[in-house]
C-alpha positions as semicolon CSV with decimal commas, in nm:
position;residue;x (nm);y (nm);z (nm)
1;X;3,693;-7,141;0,641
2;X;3,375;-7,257;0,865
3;X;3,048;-7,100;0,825
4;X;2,950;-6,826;1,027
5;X;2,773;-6,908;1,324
6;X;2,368;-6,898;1,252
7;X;2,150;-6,598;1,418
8;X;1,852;-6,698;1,591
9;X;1,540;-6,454;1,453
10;X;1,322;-6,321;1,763
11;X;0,994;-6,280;1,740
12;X;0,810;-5,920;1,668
13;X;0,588;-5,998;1,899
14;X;0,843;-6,098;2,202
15;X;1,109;-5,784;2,235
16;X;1,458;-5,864;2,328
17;X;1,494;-5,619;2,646
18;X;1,764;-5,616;2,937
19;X;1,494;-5,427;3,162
20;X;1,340;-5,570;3,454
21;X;0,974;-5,465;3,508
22;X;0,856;-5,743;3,818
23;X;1,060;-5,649;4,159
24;X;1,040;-5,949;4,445
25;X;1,138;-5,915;4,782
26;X;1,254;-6,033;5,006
27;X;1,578;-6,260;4,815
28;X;1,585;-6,479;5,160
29;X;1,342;-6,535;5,431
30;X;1,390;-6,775;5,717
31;X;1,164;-6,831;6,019
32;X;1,067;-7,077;6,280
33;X;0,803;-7,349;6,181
34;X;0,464;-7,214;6,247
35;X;0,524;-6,862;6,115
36;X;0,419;-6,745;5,803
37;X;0,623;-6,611;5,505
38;X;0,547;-6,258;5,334
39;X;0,660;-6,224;4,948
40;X;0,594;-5,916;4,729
41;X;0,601;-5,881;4,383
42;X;0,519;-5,528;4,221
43;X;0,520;-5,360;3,904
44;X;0,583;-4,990;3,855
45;X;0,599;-4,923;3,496
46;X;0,323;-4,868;3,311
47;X;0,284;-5,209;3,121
48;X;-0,052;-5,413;2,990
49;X;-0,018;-5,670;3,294
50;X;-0,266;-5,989;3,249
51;X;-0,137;-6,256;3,489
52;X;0,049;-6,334;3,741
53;X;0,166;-6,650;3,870
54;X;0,358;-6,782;4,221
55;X;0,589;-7,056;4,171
56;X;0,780;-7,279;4,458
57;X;1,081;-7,416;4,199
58;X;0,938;-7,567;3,920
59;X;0,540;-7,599;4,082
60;X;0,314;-7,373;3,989
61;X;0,092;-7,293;4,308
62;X;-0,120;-7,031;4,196
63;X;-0,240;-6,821;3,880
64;X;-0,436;-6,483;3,884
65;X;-0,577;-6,327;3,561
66;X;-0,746;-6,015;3,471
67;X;-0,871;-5,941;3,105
68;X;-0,878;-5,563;3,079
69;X;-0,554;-5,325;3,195
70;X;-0,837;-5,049;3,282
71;X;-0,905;-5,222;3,616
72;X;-0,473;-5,361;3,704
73;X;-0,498;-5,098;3,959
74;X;-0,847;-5,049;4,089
75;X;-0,929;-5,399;4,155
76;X;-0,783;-5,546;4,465
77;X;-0,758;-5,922;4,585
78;X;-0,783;-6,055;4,942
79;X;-0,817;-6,392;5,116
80;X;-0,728;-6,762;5,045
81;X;-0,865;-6,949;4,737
82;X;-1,165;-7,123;4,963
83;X;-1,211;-6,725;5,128
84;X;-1,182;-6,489;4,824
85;X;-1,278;-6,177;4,766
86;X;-1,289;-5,885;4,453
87;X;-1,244;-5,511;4,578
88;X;-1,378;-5,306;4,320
89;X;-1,153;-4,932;4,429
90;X;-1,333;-4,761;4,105
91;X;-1,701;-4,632;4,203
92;X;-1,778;-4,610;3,839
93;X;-1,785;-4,994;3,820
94;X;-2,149;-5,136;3,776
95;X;-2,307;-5,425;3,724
96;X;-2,434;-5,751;3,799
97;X;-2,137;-5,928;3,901
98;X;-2,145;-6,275;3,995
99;X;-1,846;-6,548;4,078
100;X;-1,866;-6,909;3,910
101;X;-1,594;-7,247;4,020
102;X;-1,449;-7,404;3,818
103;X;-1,401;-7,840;3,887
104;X;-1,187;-8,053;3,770
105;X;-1,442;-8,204;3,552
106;X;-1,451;-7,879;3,338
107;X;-1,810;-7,815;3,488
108;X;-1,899;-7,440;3,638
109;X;-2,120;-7,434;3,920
110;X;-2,228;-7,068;4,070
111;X;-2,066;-6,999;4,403
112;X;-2,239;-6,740;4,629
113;X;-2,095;-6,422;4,504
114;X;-2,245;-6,091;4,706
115;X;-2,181;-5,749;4,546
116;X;-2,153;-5,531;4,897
117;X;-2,082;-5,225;4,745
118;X;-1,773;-5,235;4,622
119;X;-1,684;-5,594;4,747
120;X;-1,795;-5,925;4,586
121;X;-1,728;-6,148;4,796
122;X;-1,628;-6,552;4,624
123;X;-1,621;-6,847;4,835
124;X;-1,512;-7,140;4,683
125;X;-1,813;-7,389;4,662
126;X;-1,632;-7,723;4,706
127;X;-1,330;-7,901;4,771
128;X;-1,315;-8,010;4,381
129;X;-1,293;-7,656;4,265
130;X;-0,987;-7,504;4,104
131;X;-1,037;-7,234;3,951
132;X;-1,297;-6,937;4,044
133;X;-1,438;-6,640;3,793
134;X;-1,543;-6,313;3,822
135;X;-1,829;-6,232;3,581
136;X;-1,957;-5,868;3,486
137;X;-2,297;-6,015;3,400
138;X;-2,139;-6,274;3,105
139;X;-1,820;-6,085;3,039
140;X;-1,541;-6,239;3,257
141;X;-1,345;-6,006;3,461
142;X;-1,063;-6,190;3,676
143;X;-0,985;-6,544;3,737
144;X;-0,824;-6,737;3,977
145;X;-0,688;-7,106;4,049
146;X;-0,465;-7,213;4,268
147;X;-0,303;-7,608;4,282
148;X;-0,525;-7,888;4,502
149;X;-0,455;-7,937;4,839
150;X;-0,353;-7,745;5,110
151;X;-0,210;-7,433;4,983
152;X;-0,599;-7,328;4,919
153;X;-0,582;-7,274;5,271
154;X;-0,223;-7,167;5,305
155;X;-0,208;-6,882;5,058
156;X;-0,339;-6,589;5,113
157;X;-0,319;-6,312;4,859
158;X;-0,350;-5,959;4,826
159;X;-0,285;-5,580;4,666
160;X;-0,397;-5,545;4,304
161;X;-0,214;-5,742;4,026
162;X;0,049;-5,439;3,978
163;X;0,167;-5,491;4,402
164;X;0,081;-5,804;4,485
165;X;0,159;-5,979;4,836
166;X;0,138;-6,354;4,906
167;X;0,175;-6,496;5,220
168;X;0,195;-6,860;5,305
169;X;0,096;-6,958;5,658
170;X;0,199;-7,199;5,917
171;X;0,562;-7,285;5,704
172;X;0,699;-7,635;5,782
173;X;1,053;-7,787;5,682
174;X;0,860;-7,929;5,349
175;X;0,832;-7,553;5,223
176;X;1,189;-7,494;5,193
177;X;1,270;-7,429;4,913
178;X;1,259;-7,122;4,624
179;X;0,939;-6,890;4,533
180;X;0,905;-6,660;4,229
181;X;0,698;-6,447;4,043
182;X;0,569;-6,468;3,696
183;X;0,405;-6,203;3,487
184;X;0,216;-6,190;3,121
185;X;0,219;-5,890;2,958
186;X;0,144;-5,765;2,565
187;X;0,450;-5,738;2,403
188;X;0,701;-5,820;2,722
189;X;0,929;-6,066;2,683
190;X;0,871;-6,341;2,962
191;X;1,209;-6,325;3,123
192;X;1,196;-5,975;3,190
193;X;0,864;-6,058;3,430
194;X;1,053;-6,289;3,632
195;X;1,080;-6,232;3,990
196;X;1,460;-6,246;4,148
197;X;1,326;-6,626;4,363
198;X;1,309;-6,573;4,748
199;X;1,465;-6,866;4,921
200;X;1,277;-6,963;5,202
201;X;1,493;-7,182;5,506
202;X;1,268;-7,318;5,834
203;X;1,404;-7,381;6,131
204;X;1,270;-7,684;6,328
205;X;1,341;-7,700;6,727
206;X;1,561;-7,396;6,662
207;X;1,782;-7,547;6,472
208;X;1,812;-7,433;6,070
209;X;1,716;-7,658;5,806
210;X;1,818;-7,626;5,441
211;X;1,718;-7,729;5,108
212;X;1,806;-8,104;5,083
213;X;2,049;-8,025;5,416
214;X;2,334;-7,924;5,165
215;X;2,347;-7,578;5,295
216;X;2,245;-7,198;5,235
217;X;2,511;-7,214;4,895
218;X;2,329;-7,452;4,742
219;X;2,016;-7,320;4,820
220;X;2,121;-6,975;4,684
221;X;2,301;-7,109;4,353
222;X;2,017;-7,268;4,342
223;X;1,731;-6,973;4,285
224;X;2,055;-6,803;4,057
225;X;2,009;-7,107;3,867
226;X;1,630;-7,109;3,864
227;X;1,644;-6,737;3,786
228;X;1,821;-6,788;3,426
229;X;1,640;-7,015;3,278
C-alpha cells in the first residue's frame, strides 16, 4: 500500500477562509480611446485593512498604506500621485501634519504639505519621486507610491481605503488588458482580498480591440486565470 498523501500545515497566522471580503466592479469595461475607465473596490466587513494595491496583470501600478484601522474610514484620498491630497473626515484629528517624497535614491525631501483644515494637501516635489508620506508630526500616517511614468498622471484615486475608486484617464489600445485589487489585512488570508479582475477592451476608430487580438474569451479566461492564482 502507498503512503497517504502528505497535508500541507497552514499557518496560524494566515486563516484558511472561503469568504470574500474585497468586491470589484465592474468585471468588463470597454470604451472608446480617449475615455477614461472607473474601477471600484470596497470593503464592508469590519476587518483591520492596511493596504491596498491596483494591479494591471502581473504590474503593480500603485500601493496605498495606512498604519492605524482608527482612521480606514475617516481619511479620504483624492487626486493623481503628482496632485494628492489627505481628507481628514474626523474633526478630532490634530496636529502638525506634514507630507515628505520619497526618490528613488532612498532620500526624503519635504514636499509642500498645507493643513487647510481638514485637508493636507501633497504635491509631489519631482519627477524622481515615488513614493509620498503623510506625517502626524514624526509618526507616519498613510503612504503612497505609485510605478514611474505616466500613470502618475493617469490615475486618479479616491474614497477612503475601505471604498476606494480608481480611474485611469485618456485609455489607449496599450491599456487593454486586466485590473485588480489587492488588500492586506491582520489575520486575512491574501486570496480572500483579491478583487474579481475587470477586463478592460478599447476600441480604436470604432472598431474593438482585444487583448493580443485573440478575442473577448481569451481575455476573460484570462482574468479567471489571473483570479486563482
Amino acid at each position: 500500500m502507498g503512503r497517504p498523501p502528505r497535508v500541507q500545515e497552514v499557518p496560524a497566522s494566515l486563516p484558511v477562509t472561503s469568504d470574500t471580503f474585497l468586491t470589484q466592479t465592474p468585471s468588463e469595461i470597454t470604451l472608446e480611446a480617449g475615455q477614461s475607465a472607473t474601477i471600484t473596490c470596497s470593503i464592508e466587513q469590519k476587518i483591520d485593512i492596511r493596504e491596498m494595491q491596483f494591479w494591471k496583470n502581473r504590474e503593480n501600478l500603485l500601493n496605498l498604506t495606512i498604519q492605524t484601522s482608527e482612521i480606514s474610514s475617516k481619511m479620504r484620498f483624492s487626486g493623481t500621485f503628482g496632485e494628492f491630497k489627505w481628507i481628514l473626515d474626523d474633526g478630532g484629528h490634530t496636529g502638525s501634519y506634514i507630507c515628505t517624497a520619497k526618490t528613488e535614491m532612498n532620500t526624503l525631501k519635504p514636499s509642500e504639505g498645507v493643513h487647510k483644515t481638514n485637508q493636507i494637501d501633497c504635491p509631489s516635489p519631482d519627477e524622481s519621486s515615488n513614493y509620498v508620506f503623510l506625517n502626524n508630526g514624526s509618526k507616519k500616517i498613510a503612504s503612497l507610491s505609485v510605478i514611474p511614468g505616466e500613470y502618475r498622471s493617469r490615475l486618479d484615486i479616491s474614497g477612503t481605503i475601505l471604498a476606494l475608486t480608481l480611474t485611469l484617464k485618456n485609455v489607449n489600445i496599450r491599456d487593454i488588458d486586466s485590473y485588480q485589487c489587492k488588500g492586506s489585512a491582520k489575520d486575512i488570508a491574501e486570496d480572500s482580498l483579491q478583487g474579481h479582475p475587470t477586463i478592460l477592451y478599447v476600441k480604436n476608430h470604432g472598431k474593438s480591440s482585444h487583448t493580443g487580438n485573440l478575442g473577448s474569451a481569451f481575455a476573460m479566461a484570462l482574468a479567471s486565470w489571473l483570479f486563482k492564482l
